[in-house]
PDB file of N, CA and C in Angstrom:
ATOM      1  N   UNK A   1     -17.030  18.134  -4.418  1.00 65.00           N
ATOM      2  CA  UNK A   1     -16.132  17.006  -4.247  1.00 65.00           C
ATOM      3  C   UNK A   1     -15.175  17.364  -3.112  1.00 65.00           C
ATOM      4  N   UNK A   2     -14.989  16.432  -2.199  1.00 59.00           N
ATOM      5  CA  UNK A   2     -14.122  16.719  -1.053  1.00 59.00           C
ATOM      6  C   UNK A   2     -12.817  15.928  -1.129  1.00 59.00           C
ATOM      7  N   UNK A   3     -11.949  16.199  -0.154  1.00 58.00           N
ATOM      8  CA  UNK A   3     -10.610  15.596  -0.162  1.00 58.00           C
ATOM      9  C   UNK A   3     -10.662  14.073  -0.095  1.00 58.00           C
ATOM     10  N   UNK A   4     -11.637  13.515   0.619  1.00 65.00           N
ATOM     11  CA  UNK A   4     -11.735  12.053   0.705  1.00 65.00           C
ATOM     12  C   UNK A   4     -12.004  11.435  -0.664  1.00 65.00           C
ATOM     13  N   UNK A   5     -12.811  12.100  -1.473  1.00 66.00           N
ATOM     14  CA  UNK A   5     -13.114  11.585  -2.807  1.00 66.00           C
ATOM     15  C   UNK A   5     -11.908  11.667  -3.741  1.00 66.00           C
ATOM     16  N   UNK A   6     -10.955  12.506  -3.380  1.00 71.00           N
ATOM     17  CA  UNK A   6      -9.768  12.701  -4.219  1.00 71.00           C
ATOM     18  C   UNK A   6      -8.611  11.798  -3.835  1.00 71.00           C
ATOM     19  N   UNK A   7      -8.785  11.052  -2.773  1.00 74.00           N
ATOM     20  CA  UNK A   7      -7.700  10.184  -2.290  1.00 74.00           C
ATOM     21  C   UNK A   7      -7.163   9.327  -3.442  1.00 74.00           C
ATOM     22  N   UNK A   8      -5.866   9.326  -3.601  1.00 83.00           N
ATOM     23  CA  UNK A   8      -5.251   8.544  -4.665  1.00 83.00           C
ATOM     24  C   UNK A   8      -5.035   9.344  -5.939  1.00 83.00           C
ATOM     25  N   UNK A   9      -5.639  10.523  -6.027  1.00 90.00           N
ATOM     26  CA  UNK A   9      -5.500  11.342  -7.231  1.00 90.00           C
ATOM     27  C   UNK A   9      -4.838  12.691  -6.948  1.00 90.00           C
ATOM     28  N   UNK A  10      -4.601  12.990  -5.681  1.00 93.00           N
ATOM     29  CA  UNK A  10      -4.085  14.302  -5.305  1.00 93.00           C
ATOM     30  C   UNK A  10      -2.729  14.601  -5.938  1.00 93.00           C
ATOM     31  N   UNK A  11      -1.829  13.633  -5.958  1.00 95.00           N
ATOM     32  CA  UNK A  11      -0.510  13.877  -6.544  1.00 95.00           C
ATOM     33  C   UNK A  11      -0.634  14.310  -7.995  1.00 95.00           C
ATOM     34  N   UNK A  12      -1.422  13.593  -8.770  1.00 96.00           N
ATOM     35  CA  UNK A  12      -1.585  13.929 -10.185  1.00 96.00           C
ATOM     36  C   UNK A  12      -2.201  15.309 -10.345  1.00 96.00           C
ATOM     37  N   UNK A  13      -3.175  15.644  -9.509  1.00 96.00           N
ATOM     38  CA  UNK A  13      -3.810  16.961  -9.602  1.00 96.00           C
ATOM     39  C   UNK A  13      -2.813  18.073  -9.296  1.00 96.00           C
ATOM     40  N   UNK A  14      -2.033  17.899  -8.260  1.00 97.00           N
ATOM     41  CA  UNK A  14      -1.047  18.919  -7.894  1.00 97.00           C
ATOM     42  C   UNK A  14       0.019  19.064  -8.971  1.00 97.00           C
ATOM     43  N   UNK A  15       0.528  17.949  -9.460  1.00 98.00           N
ATOM     44  CA  UNK A  15       1.544  18.013 -10.513  1.00 98.00           C
ATOM     45  C   UNK A  15       0.986  18.704 -11.756  1.00 98.00           C
ATOM     46  N   UNK A  16      -0.246  18.412 -12.095  1.00 97.00           N
ATOM     47  CA  UNK A  16      -0.864  18.998 -13.277  1.00 97.00           C
ATOM     48  C   UNK A  16      -1.016  20.512 -13.144  1.00 97.00           C
ATOM     49  N   UNK A  17      -1.455  20.962 -11.982  1.00 97.00           N
ATOM     50  CA  UNK A  17      -1.627  22.401 -11.758  1.00 97.00           C
ATOM     51  C   UNK A  17      -0.283  23.123 -11.843  1.00 97.00           C
ATOM     52  N   UNK A  18       0.774  22.473 -11.400  1.00 98.00           N
ATOM     53  CA  UNK A  18       2.097  23.104 -11.403  1.00 98.00           C
ATOM     54  C   UNK A  18       2.832  22.949 -12.731  1.00 98.00           C
ATOM     55  N   UNK A  19       2.235  22.256 -13.669  1.00 96.00           N
ATOM     56  CA  UNK A  19       2.890  22.040 -14.964  1.00 96.00           C
ATOM     57  C   UNK A  19       3.107  23.361 -15.711  1.00 96.00           C
ATOM     58  N   UNK A  20       2.190  24.263 -15.618  1.00 94.00           N
ATOM     59  CA  UNK A  20       2.255  25.520 -16.386  1.00 94.00           C
ATOM     60  C   UNK A  20       3.212  26.544 -15.803  1.00 94.00           C
ATOM     61  N   UNK A  21       3.203  26.652 -14.470  1.00 95.00           N
ATOM     62  CA  UNK A  21       4.013  27.684 -13.819  1.00 95.00           C
ATOM     63  C   UNK A  21       4.154  27.381 -12.341  1.00 95.00           C
ATOM     64  N   UNK A  22       5.191  27.920 -11.721  1.00 96.00           N
ATOM     65  CA  UNK A  22       5.341  27.764 -10.266  1.00 96.00           C
ATOM     66  C   UNK A  22       4.222  28.530  -9.547  1.00 96.00           C
ATOM     67  N   UNK A  23       3.739  27.963  -8.458  1.00 97.00           N
ATOM     68  CA  UNK A  23       2.677  28.590  -7.671  1.00 97.00           C
ATOM     69  C   UNK A  23       2.926  28.356  -6.191  1.00 97.00           C
ATOM     70  N   UNK A  24       2.365  29.224  -5.359  1.00 95.00           N
ATOM     71  CA  UNK A  24       2.391  29.008  -3.918  1.00 95.00           C
ATOM     72  C   UNK A  24       1.127  28.250  -3.527  1.00 95.00           C
ATOM     73  N   UNK A  25       1.098  27.749  -2.303  1.00 93.00           N
ATOM     74  CA  UNK A  25       0.041  26.858  -1.849  1.00 93.00           C
ATOM     75  C   UNK A  25      -1.375  27.355  -2.080  1.00 93.00           C
ATOM     76  N   UNK A  26      -1.674  28.586  -1.655  1.00 94.00           N
ATOM     77  CA  UNK A  26      -3.029  29.094  -1.821  1.00 94.00           C
ATOM     78  C   UNK A  26      -3.387  29.215  -3.299  1.00 94.00           C
ATOM     79  N   UNK A  27      -2.440  29.630  -4.134  1.00 96.00           N
ATOM     80  CA  UNK A  27      -2.693  29.731  -5.580  1.00 96.00           C
ATOM     81  C   UNK A  27      -2.954  28.352  -6.185  1.00 96.00           C
ATOM     82  N   UNK A  28      -2.325  27.328  -5.647  1.00 97.00           N
ATOM     83  CA  UNK A  28      -2.568  25.952  -6.112  1.00 97.00           C
ATOM     84  C   UNK A  28      -4.003  25.552  -5.792  1.00 97.00           C
ATOM     85  N   UNK A  29      -4.436  25.850  -4.577  1.00 96.00           N
ATOM     86  CA  UNK A  29      -5.807  25.536  -4.168  1.00 96.00           C
ATOM     87  C   UNK A  29      -6.805  26.262  -5.069  1.00 96.00           C
ATOM     88  N   UNK A  30      -6.538  27.526  -5.342  1.00 97.00           N
ATOM     89  CA  UNK A  30      -7.421  28.309  -6.221  1.00 97.00           C
ATOM     90  C   UNK A  30      -7.406  27.762  -7.649  1.00 97.00           C
ATOM     91  N   UNK A  31      -6.241  27.337  -8.136  1.00 97.00           N
ATOM     92  CA  UNK A  31      -6.158  26.779  -9.496  1.00 97.00           C
ATOM     93  C   UNK A  31      -6.955  25.482  -9.592  1.00 97.00           C
ATOM     94  N   UNK A  32      -6.898  24.657  -8.559  1.00 95.00           N
ATOM     95  CA  UNK A  32      -7.695  23.427  -8.550  1.00 95.00           C
ATOM     96  C   UNK A  32      -9.184  23.760  -8.616  1.00 95.00           C
ATOM     97  N   UNK A  33      -9.596  24.744  -7.837  1.00 95.00           N
ATOM     98  CA  UNK A  33     -11.002  25.148  -7.816  1.00 95.00           C
ATOM     99  C   UNK A  33     -11.414  25.709  -9.187  1.00 95.00           C
ATOM    100  N   UNK A  34     -10.579  26.554  -9.739  1.00 96.00           N
ATOM    101  CA  UNK A  34     -10.895  27.189 -11.029  1.00 96.00           C
ATOM    102  C   UNK A  34     -10.930  26.176 -12.167  1.00 96.00           C
ATOM    103  N   UNK A  35      -9.908  25.334 -12.241  1.00 95.00           N
ATOM    104  CA  UNK A  35      -9.835  24.368 -13.347  1.00 95.00           C
ATOM    105  C   UNK A  35     -10.925  23.307 -13.269  1.00 95.00           C
ATOM    106  N   UNK A  36     -11.491  23.119 -12.077  1.00 94.00           N
ATOM    107  CA  UNK A  36     -12.567  22.128 -11.919  1.00 94.00           C
ATOM    108  C   UNK A  36     -13.951  22.761 -11.986  1.00 94.00           C
ATOM    109  N   UNK A  37     -14.006  24.025 -12.352  1.00 95.00           N
ATOM    110  CA  UNK A  37     -15.299  24.698 -12.415  1.00 95.00           C
ATOM    111  C   UNK A  37     -15.938  24.834 -11.046  1.00 95.00           C
ATOM    112  N   UNK A  38     -15.121  24.922 -10.003  1.00 94.00           N
ATOM    113  CA  UNK A  38     -15.610  25.089  -8.646  1.00 94.00           C
ATOM    114  C   UNK A  38     -15.945  23.796  -7.933  1.00 94.00           C
ATOM    115  N   UNK A  39     -15.733  22.661  -8.572  1.00 91.00           N
ATOM    116  CA  UNK A  39     -16.088  21.365  -7.978  1.00 91.00           C
ATOM    117  C   UNK A  39     -15.079  20.871  -6.941  1.00 91.00           C
ATOM    118  N   UNK A  40     -13.816  21.257  -7.080  1.00 89.00           N
ATOM    119  CA  UNK A  40     -12.787  20.795  -6.137  1.00 89.00           C
ATOM    120  C   UNK A  40     -12.537  21.849  -5.068  1.00 89.00           C
ATOM    121  N   UNK A  41     -12.829  21.497  -3.848  1.00 87.00           N
ATOM    122  CA  UNK A  41     -12.537  22.344  -2.700  1.00 87.00           C
ATOM    123  C   UNK A  41     -11.610  21.539  -1.811  1.00 87.00           C
ATOM    124  N   UNK A  42     -10.336  21.833  -1.902  1.00 88.00           N
ATOM    125  CA  UNK A  42      -9.328  21.045  -1.201  1.00 88.00           C
ATOM    126  C   UNK A  42      -8.758  21.875  -0.050  1.00 88.00           C
ATOM    127  N   UNK A  43      -8.847  21.376   1.170  1.00 89.00           N
ATOM    128  CA  UNK A  43      -8.349  22.143   2.315  1.00 89.00           C
ATOM    129  C   UNK A  43      -6.828  22.214   2.359  1.00 89.00           C
ATOM    130  N   UNK A  44      -6.337  23.262   2.981  1.00 90.00           N
ATOM    131  CA  UNK A  44      -4.887  23.438   3.111  1.00 90.00           C
ATOM    132  C   UNK A  44      -4.256  22.261   3.837  1.00 90.00           C
ATOM    133  N   UNK A  45      -4.984  21.652   4.773  1.00 90.00           N
ATOM    134  CA  UNK A  45      -4.475  20.511   5.520  1.00 90.00           C
ATOM    135  C   UNK A  45      -4.252  19.278   4.665  1.00 90.00           C
ATOM    136  N   UNK A  46      -4.787  19.281   3.466  1.00 90.00           N
ATOM    137  CA  UNK A  46      -4.556  18.204   2.508  1.00 90.00           C
ATOM    138  C   UNK A  46      -3.449  18.582   1.537  1.00 90.00           C
ATOM    139  N   UNK A  47      -3.465  19.821   1.081  1.00 94.00           N
ATOM    140  CA  UNK A  47      -2.526  20.269   0.043  1.00 94.00           C
ATOM    141  C   UNK A  47      -1.098  20.391   0.558  1.00 94.00           C
ATOM    142  N   UNK A  48      -0.898  21.069   1.670  1.00 95.00           N
ATOM    143  CA  UNK A  48       0.467  21.328   2.126  1.00 95.00           C
ATOM    144  C   UNK A  48       1.256  20.066   2.470  1.00 95.00           C
ATOM    145  N   UNK A  49       0.684  19.105   3.169  1.00 95.00           N
ATOM    146  CA  UNK A  49       1.442  17.870   3.401  1.00 95.00           C
ATOM    147  C   UNK A  49       1.780  17.147   2.095  1.00 95.00           C
ATOM    148  N   UNK A  50       0.865  17.176   1.130  1.00 95.00           N
ATOM    149  CA  UNK A  50       1.129  16.534  -0.163  1.00 95.00           C
ATOM    150  C   UNK A  50       2.256  17.259  -0.892  1.00 95.00           C
ATOM    151  N   UNK A  51       2.269  18.578  -0.842  1.00 97.00           N
ATOM    152  CA  UNK A  51       3.348  19.345  -1.486  1.00 97.00           C
ATOM    153  C   UNK A  51       4.697  19.003  -0.848  1.00 97.00           C
ATOM    154  N   UNK A  52       4.733  18.934   0.468  1.00 97.00           N
ATOM    155  CA  UNK A  52       5.995  18.594   1.151  1.00 97.00           C
ATOM    156  C   UNK A  52       6.446  17.181   0.780  1.00 97.00           C
ATOM    157  N   UNK A  53       5.490  16.261   0.695  1.00 96.00           N
ATOM    158  CA  UNK A  53       5.832  14.878   0.331  1.00 96.00           C
ATOM    159  C   UNK A  53       6.370  14.814  -1.092  1.00 96.00           C
ATOM    160  N   UNK A  54       5.716  15.517  -2.028  1.00 98.00           N
ATOM    161  CA  UNK A  54       6.169  15.528  -3.424  1.00 98.00           C
ATOM    162  C   UNK A  54       7.529  16.203  -3.554  1.00 98.00           C
ATOM    163  N   UNK A  55       7.759  17.224  -2.749  1.00 98.00           N
ATOM    164  CA  UNK A  55       9.070  17.877  -2.752  1.00 98.00           C
ATOM    165  C   UNK A  55      10.138  16.919  -2.218  1.00 98.00           C
ATOM    166  N   UNK A  56       9.821  16.228  -1.158  1.00 97.00           N
ATOM    167  CA  UNK A  56      10.754  15.251  -0.591  1.00 97.00           C
ATOM    168  C   UNK A  56      11.077  14.124  -1.555  1.00 97.00           C
ATOM    169  N   UNK A  57      10.118  13.791  -2.410  1.00 98.00           N
ATOM    170  CA  UNK A  57      10.316  12.732  -3.408  1.00 98.00           C
ATOM    171  C   UNK A  57      11.052  13.243  -4.647  1.00 98.00           C
ATOM    172  N   UNK A  58      11.344  14.534  -4.689  1.00 98.00           N
ATOM    173  CA  UNK A  58      12.071  15.092  -5.831  1.00 98.00           C
ATOM    174  C   UNK A  58      11.197  15.420  -7.029  1.00 98.00           C
ATOM    175  N   UNK A  59       9.881  15.390  -6.858  1.00 98.00           N
ATOM    176  CA  UNK A  59       8.981  15.694  -7.977  1.00 98.00           C
ATOM    177  C   UNK A  59       8.676  17.180  -8.077  1.00 98.00           C
ATOM    178  N   UNK A  60       8.864  17.885  -6.966  1.00 98.00           N
ATOM    179  CA  UNK A  60       8.697  19.334  -6.918  1.00 98.00           C
ATOM    180  C   UNK A  60       9.929  19.955  -6.303  1.00 98.00           C
ATOM    181  N   UNK A  61      10.190  21.189  -6.683  1.00 98.00           N
ATOM    182  CA  UNK A  61      11.228  21.985  -6.039  1.00 98.00           C
ATOM    183  C   UNK A  61      10.534  23.203  -5.459  1.00 98.00           C
ATOM    184  N   UNK A  62      10.837  23.515  -4.216  1.00 96.00           N
ATOM    185  CA  UNK A  62      10.225  24.663  -3.564  1.00 96.00           C
ATOM    186  C   UNK A  62      11.274  25.705  -3.230  1.00 96.00           C
ATOM    187  N   UNK A  63      10.825  26.954  -3.241  1.00 96.00           N
ATOM    188  CA  UNK A  63      11.716  28.033  -2.827  1.00 96.00           C
ATOM    189  C   UNK A  63      10.890  29.121  -2.169  1.00 96.00           C
ATOM    190  N   UNK A  64      11.503  29.800  -1.218  1.00 95.00           N
ATOM    191  CA  UNK A  64      10.835  30.901  -0.542  1.00 95.00           C
ATOM    192  C   UNK A  64      10.990  32.153  -1.377  1.00 95.00           C
ATOM    193  N   UNK A  65       9.885  32.852  -1.599  1.00 92.00           N
ATOM    194  CA  UNK A  65       9.898  34.123  -2.325  1.00 92.00           C
ATOM    195  C   UNK A  65       9.092  35.137  -1.514  1.00 92.00           C
ATOM    196  N   UNK A  66       9.401  36.394  -1.715  1.00 91.00           N
ATOM    197  CA  UNK A  66       8.642  37.458  -1.072  1.00 91.00           C
ATOM    198  C   UNK A  66       7.873  38.195  -2.145  1.00 91.00           C
ATOM    199  N   UNK A  67       6.563  38.274  -1.948  1.00 83.00           N
ATOM    200  CA  UNK A  67       5.688  38.971  -2.896  1.00 83.00           C
ATOM    201  C   UNK A  67       4.698  39.798  -2.094  1.00 83.00           C
ATOM    202  N   UNK A  68       4.636  41.079  -2.399  1.00 86.00           N
ATOM    203  CA  UNK A  68       3.714  41.948  -1.679  1.00 86.00           C
ATOM    204  C   UNK A  68       4.002  42.002  -0.195  1.00 86.00           C
ATOM    205  N   UNK A  69       5.268  41.871   0.150  1.00 90.00           N
ATOM    206  CA  UNK A  69       5.659  41.916   1.549  1.00 90.00           C
ATOM    207  C   UNK A  69       5.408  40.625   2.320  1.00 90.00           C
ATOM    208  N   UNK A  70       4.927  39.606   1.634  1.00 90.00           N
ATOM    209  CA  UNK A  70       4.647  38.314   2.286  1.00 90.00           C
ATOM    210  C   UNK A  70       5.610  37.261   1.775  1.00 90.00           C
ATOM    211  N   UNK A  71       6.082  36.457   2.690  1.00 93.00           N
ATOM    212  CA  UNK A  71       6.976  35.356   2.338  1.00 93.00           C
ATOM    213  C   UNK A  71       6.142  34.116   2.055  1.00 93.00           C
ATOM    214  N   UNK A  72       6.342  33.519   0.889  1.00 93.00           N
ATOM    215  CA  UNK A  72       5.577  32.341   0.483  1.00 93.00           C
ATOM    216  C   UNK A  72       6.507  31.304  -0.114  1.00 93.00           C
ATOM    217  N   UNK A  73       6.119  30.058   0.062  1.00 95.00           N
ATOM    218  CA  UNK A  73       6.873  28.969  -0.562  1.00 95.00           C
ATOM    219  C   UNK A  73       6.226  28.676  -1.898  1.00 95.00           C
ATOM    220  N   UNK A  74       7.007  28.775  -2.947  1.00 97.00           N
ATOM    221  CA  UNK A  74       6.524  28.537  -4.295  1.00 97.00           C
ATOM    222  C   UNK A  74       7.081  27.207  -4.778  1.00 97.00           C
ATOM    223  N   UNK A  75       6.243  26.443  -5.465  1.00 98.00           N
ATOM    224  CA  UNK A  75       6.611  25.107  -5.936  1.00 98.00           C
ATOM    225  C   UNK A  75       6.604  25.065  -7.453  1.00 98.00           C
ATOM    226  N   UNK A  76       7.548  24.298  -8.009  1.00 97.00           N
ATOM    227  CA  UNK A  76       7.592  24.074  -9.457  1.00 97.00           C
ATOM    228  C   UNK A  76       7.910  22.612  -9.704  1.00 97.00           C
ATOM    229  N   UNK A  77       7.510  22.133 -10.888  1.00 97.00           N
ATOM    230  CA  UNK A  77       7.805  20.752 -11.266  1.00 97.00           C
ATOM    231  C   UNK A  77       9.290  20.588 -11.575  1.00 97.00           C
ATOM    232  N   UNK A  78       9.841  19.484 -11.173  1.00 98.00           N
ATOM    233  CA  UNK A  78      11.191  19.108 -11.593  1.00 98.00           C
ATOM    234  C   UNK A  78      11.047  18.231 -12.839  1.00 98.00           C
ATOM    235  N   UNK A  79      12.152  17.864 -13.437  1.00 98.00           N
ATOM    236  CA  UNK A  79      12.097  16.938 -14.580  1.00 98.00           C
ATOM    237  C   UNK A  79      11.469  15.615 -14.159  1.00 98.00           C
ATOM    238  N   UNK A  80      11.820  15.157 -12.959  1.00 98.00           N
ATOM    239  CA  UNK A  80      11.222  13.920 -12.445  1.00 98.00           C
ATOM    240  C   UNK A  80       9.722  14.096 -12.250  1.00 98.00           C
ATOM    241  N   UNK A  81       9.298  15.289 -11.838  1.00 98.00           N
ATOM    242  CA  UNK A  81       7.880  15.573 -11.676  1.00 98.00           C
ATOM    243  C   UNK A  81       7.137  15.544 -13.000  1.00 98.00           C
ATOM    244  N   UNK A  82       7.774  16.043 -14.046  1.00 98.00           N
ATOM    245  CA  UNK A  82       7.150  16.009 -15.386  1.00 98.00           C
ATOM    246  C   UNK A  82       6.992  14.564 -15.868  1.00 98.00           C
ATOM    247  N   UNK A  83       8.005  13.747 -15.608  1.00 98.00           N
ATOM    248  CA  UNK A  83       7.904  12.329 -15.984  1.00 98.00           C
ATOM    249  C   UNK A  83       6.808  11.629 -15.174  1.00 98.00           C
ATOM    250  N   UNK A  84       6.745  11.946 -13.886  1.00 97.00           N
ATOM    251  CA  UNK A  84       5.712  11.350 -13.029  1.00 97.00           C
ATOM    252  C   UNK A  84       4.319  11.775 -13.496  1.00 97.00           C
ATOM    253  N   UNK A  85       4.165  13.028 -13.884  1.00 98.00           N
ATOM    254  CA  UNK A  85       2.873  13.511 -14.383  1.00 98.00           C
ATOM    255  C   UNK A  85       2.479  12.774 -15.652  1.00 98.00           C
ATOM    256  N   UNK A  86       3.417  12.559 -16.546  1.00 97.00           N
ATOM    257  CA  UNK A  86       3.121  11.802 -17.774  1.00 97.00           C
ATOM    258  C   UNK A  86       2.652  10.388 -17.417  1.00 97.00           C
ATOM    259  N   UNK A  87       3.294   9.766 -16.446  1.00 96.00           N
ATOM    260  CA  UNK A  87       2.881   8.435 -16.006  1.00 96.00           C
ATOM    261  C   UNK A  87       1.503   8.446 -15.364  1.00 96.00           C
ATOM    262  N   UNK A  88       1.228   9.469 -14.557  1.00 94.00           N
ATOM    263  CA  UNK A  88      -0.085   9.599 -13.916  1.00 94.00           C
ATOM    264  C   UNK A  88      -1.183   9.769 -14.968  1.00 94.00           C
ATOM    265  N   UNK A  89      -0.897  10.564 -15.984  1.00 95.00           N
ATOM    266  CA  UNK A  89      -1.896  10.774 -17.053  1.00 95.00           C
ATOM    267  C   UNK A  89      -2.170   9.477 -17.810  1.00 95.00           C
ATOM    268  N   UNK A  90      -1.129   8.738 -18.111  1.00 96.00           N
ATOM    269  CA  UNK A  90      -1.289   7.474 -18.810  1.00 96.00           C
ATOM    270  C   UNK A  90      -2.109   6.493 -17.973  1.00 96.00           C
ATOM    271  N   UNK A  91      -1.793   6.416 -16.682  1.00 93.00           N
ATOM    272  CA  UNK A  91      -2.522   5.528 -15.785  1.00 93.00           C
ATOM    273  C   UNK A  91      -3.985   5.957 -15.665  1.00 93.00           C
ATOM    274  N   UNK A  92      -4.234   7.274 -15.604  1.00 92.00           N
ATOM    275  CA  UNK A  92      -5.602   7.782 -15.504  1.00 92.00           C
ATOM    276  C   UNK A  92      -6.410   7.422 -16.759  1.00 92.00           C
ATOM    277  N   UNK A  93      -5.813   7.590 -17.912  1.00 94.00           N
ATOM    278  CA  UNK A  93      -6.516   7.246 -19.158  1.00 94.00           C
ATOM    279  C   UNK A  93      -6.868   5.763 -19.199  1.00 94.00           C
ATOM    280  N   UNK A  94      -5.951   4.923 -18.795  1.00 94.00           N
ATOM    281  CA  UNK A  94      -6.203   3.496 -18.755  1.00 94.00           C
ATOM    282  C   UNK A  94      -7.302   3.164 -17.748  1.00 94.00           C
ATOM    283  N   UNK A  95      -7.247   3.776 -16.586  1.00 90.00           N
ATOM    284  CA  UNK A  95      -8.245   3.551 -15.542  1.00 90.00           C
ATOM    285  C   UNK A  95      -9.636   3.953 -16.027  1.00 90.00           C
ATOM    286  N   UNK A  96      -9.759   5.172 -16.571  1.00 90.00           N
ATOM    287  CA  UNK A  96     -11.078   5.642 -17.009  1.00 90.00           C
ATOM    288  C   UNK A  96     -11.612   4.811 -18.174  1.00 90.00           C
ATOM    289  N   UNK A  97     -10.737   4.366 -19.034  1.00 92.00           N
ATOM    290  CA  UNK A  97     -11.159   3.510 -20.159  1.00 92.00           C
ATOM    291  C   UNK A  97     -11.699   2.174 -19.627  1.00 92.00           C
ATOM    292  N   UNK A  98     -10.988   1.592 -18.683  1.00 93.00           N
ATOM    293  CA  UNK A  98     -11.395   0.306 -18.121  1.00 93.00           C
ATOM    294  C   UNK A  98     -12.699   0.425 -17.342  1.00 93.00           C
ATOM    295  N   UNK A  99     -12.782   1.382 -16.446  1.00 91.00           N
ATOM    296  CA  UNK A  99     -13.997   1.562 -15.643  1.00 91.00           C
ATOM    297  C   UNK A  99     -15.167   1.962 -16.546  1.00 91.00           C
ATOM    298  N   UNK A 100     -14.901   2.821 -17.528  1.00 92.00           N
ATOM    299  CA  UNK A 100     -15.943   3.227 -18.455  1.00 92.00           C
ATOM    300  C   UNK A 100     -16.520   2.055 -19.234  1.00 92.00           C
ATOM    301  N   UNK A 101     -15.681   1.091 -19.577  1.00 92.00           N
ATOM    302  CA  UNK A 101     -16.164  -0.060 -20.329  1.00 92.00           C
ATOM    303  C   UNK A 101     -17.090  -0.943 -19.486  1.00 92.00           C
ATOM    304  N   UNK A 102     -16.948  -0.858 -18.185  1.00 93.00           N
ATOM    305  CA  UNK A 102     -17.827  -1.605 -17.289  1.00 93.00           C
ATOM    306  C   UNK A 102     -19.105  -0.822 -16.984  1.00 93.00           C
ATOM    307  N   UNK A 103     -18.949   0.451 -16.644  1.00 92.00           N
ATOM    308  CA  UNK A 103     -20.097   1.260 -16.265  1.00 92.00           C
ATOM    309  C   UNK A 103     -20.984   1.651 -17.446  1.00 92.00           C
ATOM    310  N   UNK A 104     -20.387   1.796 -18.597  1.00 88.00           N
ATOM    311  CA  UNK A 104     -21.130   2.213 -19.791  1.00 88.00           C
ATOM    312  C   UNK A 104     -20.807   1.258 -20.932  1.00 88.00           C
ATOM    313  N   UNK A 105     -21.292   0.000 -20.867  1.00 78.00           N
ATOM    314  CA  UNK A 105     -20.886  -1.014 -21.839  1.00 78.00           C
ATOM    315  C   UNK A 105     -21.396  -0.760 -23.260  1.00 78.00           C
ATOM    316  N   UNK A 106     -22.305   0.177 -23.449  1.00 77.00           N
ATOM    317  CA  UNK A 106     -22.850   0.428 -24.790  1.00 77.00           C
ATOM    318  C   UNK A 106     -22.067   1.470 -25.570  1.00 77.00           C
ATOM    319  N   UNK A 107     -20.991   1.996 -25.004  1.00 65.00           N
ATOM    320  CA  UNK A 107     -20.202   3.013 -25.718  1.00 65.00           C
ATOM    321  C   UNK A 107     -19.519   2.438 -26.905  1.00 65.00           C
TER     322      UNK A 107
END
């Protein structure tokens, strides 16, 4: 699955990955890959602009940390980000239920 197929869902995916703990950009990309069983391969050119946008919207808070001699920007969910994630999950459940009822009418 590529970034184009994820259009419209990237915010929810990023917020979800950051729900458990703060992570830096590369760790976020790896978490997406791991949690999807290797199906999501999201380029840095997609992730970093989305992280900056979510931070600007107040859904994430970022801070510079030094780990292993490297300076990295680590992101965590804000309270507003947690509320937004809950809304994204609710919308996703409604969407999948609606589309599922059309694509698989015998369920």
